[in-house]
Short mmCIF file of C-alpha atoms in Angstrom, two decimals:
data_model
loop_
_atom_site.label_atom_id
_atom_site.label_comp_id
_atom_site.label_asym_id
_atom_site.label_seq_id
_atom_site.Cartn_x
_atom_site.Cartn_y
_atom_site.Cartn_z
CA MET A 89 -206.68 189.29 -5.24
CA GLU A 90 -204.15 191.43 -7.05
CA PRO A 91 -204.40 194.42 -4.67
CA TRP A 92 -203.92 192.15 -1.66
CA ILE A 93 -200.93 190.39 -3.23
CA SER A 94 -199.37 193.71 -4.22
CA SER A 95 -199.82 195.11 -0.71
CA LEU A 96 -197.65 192.31 0.69
CA LYS A 97 -194.65 193.35 -1.39
CA LYS A 98 -193.83 196.17 1.04
CA TYR A 99 -193.22 193.46 3.65
CA ASP A 100 -190.98 191.51 1.24
CA ILE A 101 -193.61 188.80 0.94
CA CYS A 102 -193.83 187.40 -2.55
CA ILE A 103 -196.95 185.48 -3.49
CA MET A 104 -197.10 183.39 -6.64
CA LEU A 105 -200.31 181.93 -7.95
CA LEU A 106 -199.87 179.11 -10.39
CA PRO A 107 -203.25 178.05 -11.72
CA VAL A 108 -203.48 174.50 -12.92
CA ILE A 109 -206.60 173.76 -14.91
CA LYS A 110 -207.22 170.15 -15.89
CA ILE A 111 -210.22 168.11 -16.91
CA PRO A 112 -210.78 164.84 -14.99
CA GLU A 113 -209.37 162.75 -17.85
CA GLU A 114 -206.09 164.68 -17.62
CA VAL A 115 -205.94 164.28 -13.85
CA VAL A 116 -206.29 160.51 -13.89
CA MET A 117 -203.43 160.29 -16.41
CA GLY A 118 -201.23 161.61 -13.58
CA SER A 119 -198.49 164.20 -13.41
CA LEU A 120 -195.26 164.71 -11.50
CA LEU A 121 -196.69 168.08 -10.52
CA PHE A 122 -199.12 166.26 -8.24
CA LEU A 123 -196.23 165.11 -6.02
CA ASN A 124 -195.64 168.70 -4.91
CA MET A 125 -199.34 169.40 -4.66
CA ILE A 126 -199.91 166.68 -2.04
CA GLU A 127 -198.29 168.84 0.65
CA ASP A 128 -198.30 172.39 -0.65
CA ALA A 129 -201.30 173.05 -2.88
CA LYS A 130 -204.24 175.20 -1.88
CA ILE A 131 -207.17 174.20 -4.02
CA LEU A 132 -209.35 177.23 -4.69
CA TYR A 133 -212.07 175.52 -6.71
CA ASP A 134 -212.80 171.82 -6.89
CA ASP A 135 -216.13 170.80 -8.38
CA ASN A 136 -217.52 167.86 -6.38
CA GLU A 137 -214.15 167.65 -4.53
CA PHE A 138 -212.84 165.52 -7.41
CA PHE A 139 -209.26 166.76 -7.29
CA GLY A 140 -209.00 166.84 -3.49
CA LYS A 141 -210.12 163.22 -3.36
CA TYR A 142 -207.69 162.34 -6.14
CA LEU A 143 -204.77 163.91 -4.23
CA THR A 144 -205.77 162.13 -1.02
CA ASN A 145 -205.89 158.80 -2.84
CA PHE A 146 -202.62 159.55 -4.65
CA ALA A 147 -200.90 160.36 -1.34
CA SER A 148 -202.19 157.12 0.18
CA ARG A 149 -200.94 155.06 -2.76
CA LEU A 150 -197.59 156.86 -2.67
CA LYS A 151 -197.10 156.11 1.05
CA LYS A 152 -197.84 152.42 0.44
CA TRP A 153 -195.37 152.35 -2.44
CA VAL A 154 -192.66 154.04 -0.36
CA ILE A 155 -193.16 151.52 2.44
CA ILE A 156 -193.04 148.59 0.01
CA ARG A 157 -189.97 150.06 -1.69
CA PHE A 158 -188.24 150.66 1.66
CA GLU A 159 -188.99 147.08 2.74
CA ALA A 160 -187.54 145.74 -0.53
CA VAL A 161 -184.38 147.85 -0.23
CA LYS A 162 -183.96 146.94 3.44
CA ASN A 163 -184.20 143.24 2.55
CA GLY A 164 -181.82 143.61 -0.38
CA THR A 165 -184.37 142.92 -3.08
CA GLY A 166 -184.77 146.42 -4.48
#
């Protein structure tokens, strides 16, 4: 990929690859990094789609929490 990434520099396009390598036990412990990955990450390798499924589930749980939190704040209980 390096030649392709380097070729984009002449167009002022900067590409950054930030590999994140975790074993399943580390993933289920959670990370604030996963918040950004819900929207922006491009998963290049995901054995058995473990991490993609984790992010989908995490996003679903986060949306529910935000709705519950919003409801509590709106009602003056949060």
